[in-house]
Amino acid sequence: MPDRRTSIAPSAAQTELARSLADLRASLDLPDGFAPPVEEEARRAAAAQVLPDADLTGIPFLTIDPPGSTDLDQALHIERSGVGYRVRYAIADVPALVRPSGAVDDEARRRGQTLYAPDGRVPLHPASIGEEAGSLLPDALRSAYVWEIVLDGDGLEVSTSVARARIRSRRQWSYAEAQEALDDGSAPEPLALLAEVGPARIAQERARGGASLNRPDEEIVFREGAYAIERRATLPVEEWNAQLSLLTGMAAARLMLDAKVGILRTMPAPSEEAVEAFRAQTVALGLPWSHGVDYGEYMRTLDHTEQRAAAVLQAAAGLFRGAGYVAMDGEAPADPAQSAIAAPYAHTTAPLRRLVDRWVLVVCEALCAGRPVPDWARESLGSLPSIMGASSRLAAKLDAGALDRVEAALLASRIGAVFDATVLAVRNGTVTVQLADPVVTASLPRPDGVRPGDRLRLHLVAADIPSGTVRFDAVDGASGVGR
């Protein structure tokens, strides 16, 4: 699934917010570049890469990514197969470029994943792998793990296999370019068929009770002395493209579950408290989620071109918590499901940006070939949940710290203003509230008798960008410090 990206526009690049975000990265001790031995090993691996014998260079693969992307994990090709479809999804062959227990591998295990912040990213691999030899760039001969998934006319999986092959992507499309070509009828067949397969997979998602979350990209701008967030609505082609990644991740999970070896991405169902808090946020944002309406159906009613809907999509990220990884070797987990997707699922389509995908690719390819899983992969499966857990916690700290600073920046020019807010939750003498404009959450001591769902009038006393803190007074006199 595509991840939300928040970036700083040039207008905000030299502001107090930019300096605060740089300080946040330093406080979290995020790495800056790679040590020379890591860079050197990556360059040698890129130069010495041996391509697989299997040749799929005659298949016109294509990529669809944000404009300017250089770390291209996936390339796709779709063709008709009887009344259904044959989907080929090529994934970057990172295992061929990373020597187990080598310098690049050790550093990747320390990092776990590429970290994203509004002022830049901290990559998982050196650029010679992540943006060059491993990236499925157009017109470049590359090694890839090619998933071949046959679907029936309704988008249901008929068969799945994965094998290494050499490929050559024909074109790198941006989302906007791909959508325009689909809309005006000029898209080549592999792209045009995505407009059939994507909706078919969304229908299958609806039938199993799942709902994928595609949050909008955001850009922080600074105009006339004030910060603002501009959100870009997701295009239909982005959701259809995301469905291919979900399809592949579910196929990988089934392969590994059948063999009882591998690693899954799991997520428990949300708590009733989380559901009610999110429901209160939807009310506060003017797009209420009614009781009796399935979560997935509600999410599919949202108009992604609306700013309020973009805010709901962002808020929904807090509904599903407790995601993690479960390794297996001889025994399948009792509950393998990823609750938001409503199916077992594995991360396998982004090995340039996520450590665990490298293992899933190697395990699934061995299973499909009828070979034993390589010792290095099988023996290290058990270490992955803790590695990925630590990396995810660091990513969450970065996300939360950045969000606090961005929200403080949004409010910094409005000290003294009064805002309408809705109470989302009451805990330990504090209340968490949702502002609708700007879309900000904050906390303050609980005014007497306040309950979730109540409306408050709040006076903004302070908004400190360097620390990411805000302070509100309730208009009736109760006061408190946010976050």
XYZ file of C-alpha atoms in Angstrom:
483
model
C 0.000 0.000 0.000
C 1.252 3.459 -0.711
C 2.371 5.414 2.335
C 1.422 8.986 3.070
C 4.272 11.368 2.334
C 4.554 14.783 3.984
C 7.092 17.153 2.470
C 8.187 20.740 2.877
C 7.657 23.066 -0.064
C 10.514 25.408 -1.055
C 8.572 28.255 0.565
C 8.986 26.570 3.970
C 12.477 25.134 3.500
C 14.368 27.835 5.455
C 11.824 28.456 8.189
C 11.644 27.739 11.905
C 9.736 24.545 11.117
C 12.541 23.273 8.886
C 15.081 23.935 11.637
C 12.874 22.181 14.181
C 12.533 19.102 11.990
C 16.313 18.954 11.541
C 16.693 19.103 15.327
C 14.180 16.254 15.656
C 16.247 14.030 13.361
C 19.333 14.801 15.416
C 17.539 14.077 18.705
C 16.529 10.640 17.414
C 20.135 9.975 16.349
C 19.070 9.122 12.806
C 21.980 8.060 10.607
C 23.322 10.505 8.073
C 24.751 8.563 5.140
C 26.559 5.221 5.233
C 29.966 4.223 6.521
C 32.638 3.812 3.796
C 32.783 -0.018 4.112
C 29.025 -0.205 3.527
C 29.193 2.099 0.514
C 32.143 0.179 -0.943
C 30.495 -3.228 -0.533
C 27.314 -1.903 -2.146
C 29.251 -0.554 -5.129
C 31.092 -3.854 -5.578
C 27.859 -5.833 -5.408
C 26.235 -3.577 -7.983
C 29.169 -3.945 -10.354
C 29.367 -7.731 -9.962
C 25.664 -8.558 -10.186
C 24.920 -11.660 -12.288
C 21.541 -11.678 -14.005
C 19.300 -14.768 -13.930
C 19.162 -17.056 -16.965
C 15.370 -16.733 -17.250
C 14.708 -13.940 -19.751
C 11.513 -11.878 -19.584
C 12.940 -8.813 -21.297
C 10.388 -9.226 -24.080
C 7.548 -8.395 -21.692
C 6.800 -4.643 -21.633
C 6.833 -4.018 -17.893
C 6.091 -0.514 -16.620
C 6.328 1.303 -13.300
C 3.935 3.785 -11.693
C 5.369 6.000 -8.969
C 5.372 9.563 -7.649
C 7.211 11.926 -10.006
C 10.959 11.958 -9.522
C 11.123 8.591 -7.742
C 14.405 6.733 -8.125
C 13.894 3.771 -5.742
C 11.548 1.720 -7.930
C 10.611 -1.550 -6.206
C 7.837 -2.773 -8.507
C 7.085 -3.075 -12.210
C 3.849 -4.488 -13.584
C 2.472 -6.174 -16.657
C -1.112 -7.356 -17.147
C -2.541 -9.331 -20.031
C -5.766 -11.189 -20.669
C -5.860 -14.893 -19.845
C -9.073 -16.437 -21.145
C -11.894 -14.585 -19.415
C -9.499 -13.477 -16.683
C -6.047 -11.920 -16.365
C -2.387 -12.802 -15.945
C -0.689 -10.319 -13.632
C 3.091 -10.199 -13.590
C 4.489 -8.138 -10.749
C 8.270 -7.739 -10.834
C 9.968 -6.894 -7.535
C 13.512 -5.562 -7.182
C 16.051 -8.362 -6.651
C 17.656 -6.974 -3.513
C 18.757 -10.438 -2.283
C 21.149 -10.634 -5.263
C 22.824 -7.402 -4.148
C 23.063 -7.924 -0.383
C 25.423 -10.585 0.952
C 24.060 -12.256 4.111
C 26.056 -11.087 7.161
C 27.992 -8.607 5.010
C 28.426 -4.917 5.741
C 25.315 -3.866 3.771
C 23.216 -6.580 5.400
C 24.393 -5.660 8.902
C 23.591 -1.983 8.325
C 20.195 -2.817 6.811
C 19.365 -4.927 9.871
C 20.277 -1.979 12.091
C 17.973 0.328 10.109
C 15.070 -2.009 9.329
C 13.363 0.324 6.875
C 13.641 3.608 5.050
C 12.494 6.393 7.357
C 10.509 9.305 5.953
C 10.291 12.810 7.380
C 8.937 16.046 5.889
C 12.494 17.267 5.342
C 13.891 14.112 3.735
C 14.398 10.376 4.120
C 16.892 8.013 5.712
C 17.306 5.174 3.188
C 17.643 1.496 4.014
C 20.360 0.886 1.405
C 23.125 2.954 -0.200
C 22.105 4.681 -3.418
C 24.186 2.313 -5.558
C 21.666 -0.385 -4.622
C 18.514 1.495 -3.644
C 18.463 3.989 -6.511
C 20.668 2.365 -9.123
C 21.467 -1.363 -9.510
C 18.447 -2.553 -7.535
C 15.936 -0.031 -8.841
C 13.697 -1.089 -11.751
C 14.523 2.002 -13.775
C 13.195 2.335 -17.331
C 15.296 0.857 -20.157
C 17.722 -0.727 -17.679
C 18.384 -4.480 -17.668
C 17.536 -5.690 -14.174
C 17.114 -8.834 -12.123
C 13.727 -9.199 -10.450
C 11.522 -11.600 -8.558
C 8.604 -11.917 -10.945
C 5.296 -12.899 -9.414
C 2.853 -14.449 -11.891
C -0.698 -14.439 -10.560
C -3.586 -15.662 -12.701
C -6.993 -14.196 -11.862
C -10.446 -15.186 -13.034
C -12.867 -12.690 -14.531
C -14.003 -11.581 -11.065
C -10.476 -10.912 -9.873
C -10.164 -14.056 -7.744
C -6.754 -15.727 -7.589
C -6.487 -18.941 -9.625
C -2.742 -19.652 -9.372
C 0.430 -18.042 -8.067
C 4.154 -18.504 -8.632
C 7.310 -16.436 -8.240
C 10.723 -16.864 -9.880
C 13.799 -14.754 -10.599
C 14.214 -13.418 -14.121
C 15.870 -10.631 -16.056
C 13.491 -7.871 -17.121
C 13.531 -4.442 -18.748
C 10.901 -1.880 -17.790
C 9.727 0.139 -20.765
C 8.534 3.308 -19.062
C 8.328 5.035 -15.703
C 4.881 6.591 -15.372
C 3.899 9.136 -12.757
C 0.475 8.651 -11.219
C -0.838 11.749 -12.993
C 0.517 10.610 -16.374
C -0.959 7.139 -15.950
C -4.355 8.511 -14.925
C -4.422 10.921 -17.868
C -3.586 8.101 -20.301
C -6.316 5.915 -18.815
C -8.827 8.756 -18.987
C -8.097 9.708 -22.610
C -7.785 6.119 -23.878
C -4.101 6.320 -24.868
C -2.822 3.880 -22.220
C -1.007 0.757 -23.499
C -2.819 -2.500 -22.780
C -0.841 -3.512 -19.642
C -1.789 -0.176 -18.080
C -5.323 -0.119 -19.497
C -6.046 -3.515 -17.947
C -5.106 -2.139 -14.532
C -8.374 -0.189 -14.784
C -10.165 -3.574 -14.920
C -8.091 -5.565 -12.438
C -7.952 -2.782 -9.837
C -11.727 -2.367 -9.464
C -12.173 -6.158 -9.522
C -9.748 -6.491 -6.618
C -11.502 -3.671 -4.746
C -14.752 -5.604 -5.146
C -13.037 -8.687 -3.699
C -11.766 -6.550 -0.828
C -15.310 -5.398 -0.136
C -16.598 -8.979 -0.224
C -14.110 -10.185 2.399
C -14.726 -7.158 4.647
C -11.398 -5.404 4.161
C -10.534 -1.793 3.510
C -7.108 -0.574 2.440
C -6.050 2.853 3.607
C -4.585 5.178 0.984
C -3.715 8.411 2.727
C -3.105 11.597 0.727
C 0.306 13.128 0.251
C 0.790 16.450 2.024
C 2.951 19.480 1.379
C 3.689 22.108 4.003
C 3.755 25.607 2.534
C 4.625 28.987 4.048
C 2.798 31.990 2.644
C 2.297 35.503 3.956
C 3.801 34.650 7.322
C 1.689 31.535 7.985
C 2.043 27.782 7.484
C -0.567 25.663 5.753
C -0.929 22.064 4.559
C -1.923 21.291 1.002
C -3.158 17.732 0.501
C -3.172 15.954 -2.841
C -6.147 13.679 -3.362
C -5.298 10.130 -4.388
C -6.089 9.205 -7.987
C -7.991 6.035 -8.927
C -4.859 4.577 -10.562
C -3.036 4.800 -7.226
C -5.681 2.672 -5.536
C -5.685 0.175 -8.409
C -1.890 -0.037 -8.309
C -2.005 -0.542 -4.536
C -4.358 -3.477 -5.069
C -1.615 -5.301 -6.993
C 0.706 -4.937 -4.021
C -2.012 -6.226 -1.691
C -2.745 -9.118 -4.043
C 0.924 -10.102 -4.069
C 1.282 -9.768 -0.306
C -1.742 -12.012 0.272
C -0.433 -14.558 -2.246
C 2.927 -14.612 -0.452
C 1.210 -15.146 2.887
C -0.739 -18.131 1.549
C 2.399 -19.742 0.132
C 4.192 -19.426 3.453
C 1.206 -20.510 5.533
C 0.808 -23.644 3.433
C 4.490 -24.461 4.029
C 4.430 -23.208 7.642
C 7.627 -21.242 7.113
C 8.141 -17.519 6.623
C 7.014 -14.279 8.216
C 3.616 -12.560 8.171
C 2.441 -9.011 8.771
C -0.366 -9.262 11.321
C -2.727 -6.783 12.924
C -5.438 -7.344 15.557
C -8.930 -5.965 15.167
C -9.322 -2.450 16.618
C -10.603 -2.041 20.164
C -14.067 -0.667 20.801
C -12.440 2.392 22.377
C -10.409 3.037 19.218
C -13.495 2.614 17.045
C -15.477 5.117 19.087
C -12.604 7.617 19.138
C -12.326 7.424 15.351
C -16.097 7.714 15.014
C -15.957 10.910 17.106
C -13.217 12.262 14.840
C -15.367 11.678 11.758
C -18.168 13.643 13.405
C -15.772 16.454 14.321
C -14.587 16.601 10.728
C -18.120 16.766 9.350
C -18.140 13.310 7.715
C -19.777 11.131 10.362
C -19.370 7.358 10.298
C -22.816 6.111 11.190
C -23.457 3.146 13.456
C -24.446 0.078 11.478
C -22.269 0.988 8.487
C -19.283 -1.284 7.898
C -15.901 0.446 8.248
C -14.822 -0.521 4.750
C -18.063 0.690 3.209
C -17.753 3.989 5.066
C -14.194 4.501 3.832
C -15.280 3.799 0.266
C -17.936 6.544 0.455
C -15.335 9.252 1.031
C -14.600 11.675 -1.775
C -10.808 11.792 -1.769
C -10.833 15.181 -3.494
C -12.283 16.753 -0.321
C -9.921 18.145 2.299
C -12.171 16.787 5.070
C -11.992 13.307 3.585
C -8.199 13.553 3.435
C -8.218 14.380 7.136
C -10.448 11.379 7.889
C -8.069 9.104 5.991
C -5.208 10.442 8.070
C -7.157 9.963 11.306
C -8.035 6.385 10.337
C -4.383 5.458 10.647
C -4.873 5.484 14.409
C -7.758 3.041 14.292
C -5.666 -0.050 13.647
C -2.860 -0.450 16.142
C -0.757 -3.348 17.293
C 0.543 -4.316 13.852
C 3.547 -6.591 14.000
C 5.372 -9.489 12.413
C 5.034 -13.182 13.234
C 7.739 -15.608 12.101
C 6.931 -19.285 11.616
C 9.003 -22.393 11.038
C 6.987 -25.591 11.365
C 3.879 -24.144 12.991
C 1.445 -21.533 11.676
C 0.214 -18.787 14.043
C -3.225 -19.218 15.588
C -4.430 -15.901 14.157
C -2.521 -14.981 10.983
C -4.872 -12.230 9.806
C -4.143 -8.605 9.044
C -7.461 -7.168 10.207
C -7.607 -4.077 7.981
C -7.073 -6.231 4.895
C -9.225 -9.034 6.353
C -6.803 -11.724 5.184
C -3.355 -13.126 5.941
C -0.756 -10.808 4.472
C 3.016 -10.480 4.079
C 5.308 -7.626 3.149
C 7.063 -8.586 -0.075
C 6.791 -5.770 -2.637
C 9.187 -3.111 -1.258
C 12.589 -4.731 -0.553
C 14.486 -1.546 -1.409
C 12.721 0.212 1.458
C 11.848 -2.538 3.964
C 14.147 -5.237 5.349
C 11.602 -8.021 5.874
C 10.559 -8.128 2.208
C 13.948 -9.579 1.281
C 13.246 -12.668 3.395
C 9.715 -13.118 2.069
C 10.947 -13.041 -1.529
C 13.660 -15.611 -0.859
C 11.314 -17.923 1.066
C 8.501 -17.783 -1.505
C 10.829 -18.285 -4.492
C 12.348 -21.369 -2.842
C 8.911 -22.787 -2.051
C 7.723 -22.301 -5.638
C 10.899 -23.893 -7.005
C 10.623 -26.872 -4.649
C 13.991 -26.066 -3.060
C 14.845 -25.772 0.646
C 14.695 -22.251 2.029
C 18.322 -20.987 2.212
C 19.858 -21.561 5.632
C 20.703 -17.889 6.155
C 17.074 -16.891 5.638
C 15.494 -19.691 7.666
C 17.879 -19.344 10.588
C 17.325 -15.586 10.879
C 13.520 -15.523 10.533
C 13.087 -15.386 14.290
C 15.151 -12.203 14.591
C 13.021 -10.211 12.157
C 10.010 -9.360 14.372
C 12.209 -7.596 16.941
C 14.265 -5.831 14.249
C 11.179 -4.599 12.446
C 9.452 -3.752 15.720
C 12.325 -1.525 16.834
C 12.438 0.127 13.417
C 8.689 0.710 13.441
C 8.875 2.293 16.899
C 11.582 4.656 15.681
C 9.501 5.499 12.607
C 6.509 6.182 14.865
C 8.586 8.543 17.028
C 9.733 10.364 13.917
C 6.182 10.582 12.567
C 4.738 11.766 15.878
C 7.490 14.304 16.476
C 7.166 15.670 12.967
C 3.373 15.851 13.260
C 3.617 17.732 16.564
C 5.929 20.291 15.003
C 3.837 20.637 11.868
C 0.658 21.127 13.894
C 2.364 23.711 16.106
C 3.460 25.512 12.940
C -0.087 25.491 11.570
C -1.282 27.199 14.761
C 1.674 29.532 15.350
C 0.136 32.467 13.487
C -3.196 32.128 15.314
C -2.242 32.711 18.956
C -5.230 34.192 20.749
C -7.807 32.723 18.385
C -10.776 30.670 19.585
C -11.460 27.263 18.037
C -14.320 24.804 18.038
C -13.200 21.328 19.108
C -14.752 17.910 19.687
C -13.704 15.704 22.598
C -12.347 12.395 21.280
C -11.306 10.697 24.503
C -11.020 11.234 28.243
C -8.088 9.609 30.036
C -6.395 10.181 33.392
C -7.836 13.635 33.889
C -7.063 14.879 30.377
C -9.117 15.204 27.229
C -7.982 14.690 23.649
C -9.732 17.027 21.247
C -10.057 17.374 17.498
C -10.012 20.730 15.760
C -11.630 20.803 12.344
C -9.795 23.856 10.973
C -6.907 23.391 10.950
C -7.036 19.599 11.306
C -5.148 19.265 14.592
C -5.494 17.051 17.663
C -4.417 18.294 21.094
C -4.765 17.497 24.793
C -5.626 19.567 27.859
C -6.860 18.926 31.424
C -10.430 17.707 31.503
C -13.008 20.423 32.164
C -15.633 19.287 34.673
C -18.227 16.903 33.282
C -16.786 16.691 29.779
C -17.371 13.408 27.942
C -16.333 11.999 24.544
C -18.337 13.613 21.765
C -18.851 16.900 23.627
C -18.064 20.184 21.915
C -15.664 22.700 23.458
C -14.555 26.235 22.719
C -10.805 26.564 23.114
C -8.543 29.599 23.299
C -5.056 29.097 21.820
C -2.491 30.361 24.319
C 0.772 29.101 22.816
C 2.199 27.140 19.895
C 5.910 26.357 20.105
C 7.381 24.978 16.877
C 10.808 23.893 18.243
C 9.247 21.605 20.863
C 6.064 20.789 18.962
C 3.806 21.774 21.867
C 0.588 23.737 21.899
C -1.412 25.078 24.853
C -5.125 25.754 24.950
C -7.426 27.237 27.577
C -11.033 26.141 27.616
C -13.161 29.240 27.170
C -14.886 28.512 30.490
C -11.536 28.925 32.281
C -10.078 25.410 32.451
C -6.580 25.314 30.980
C -3.819 22.915 30.053
C -0.718 22.152 28.055
C -1.102 20.166 24.849
C 0.840 16.964 24.249
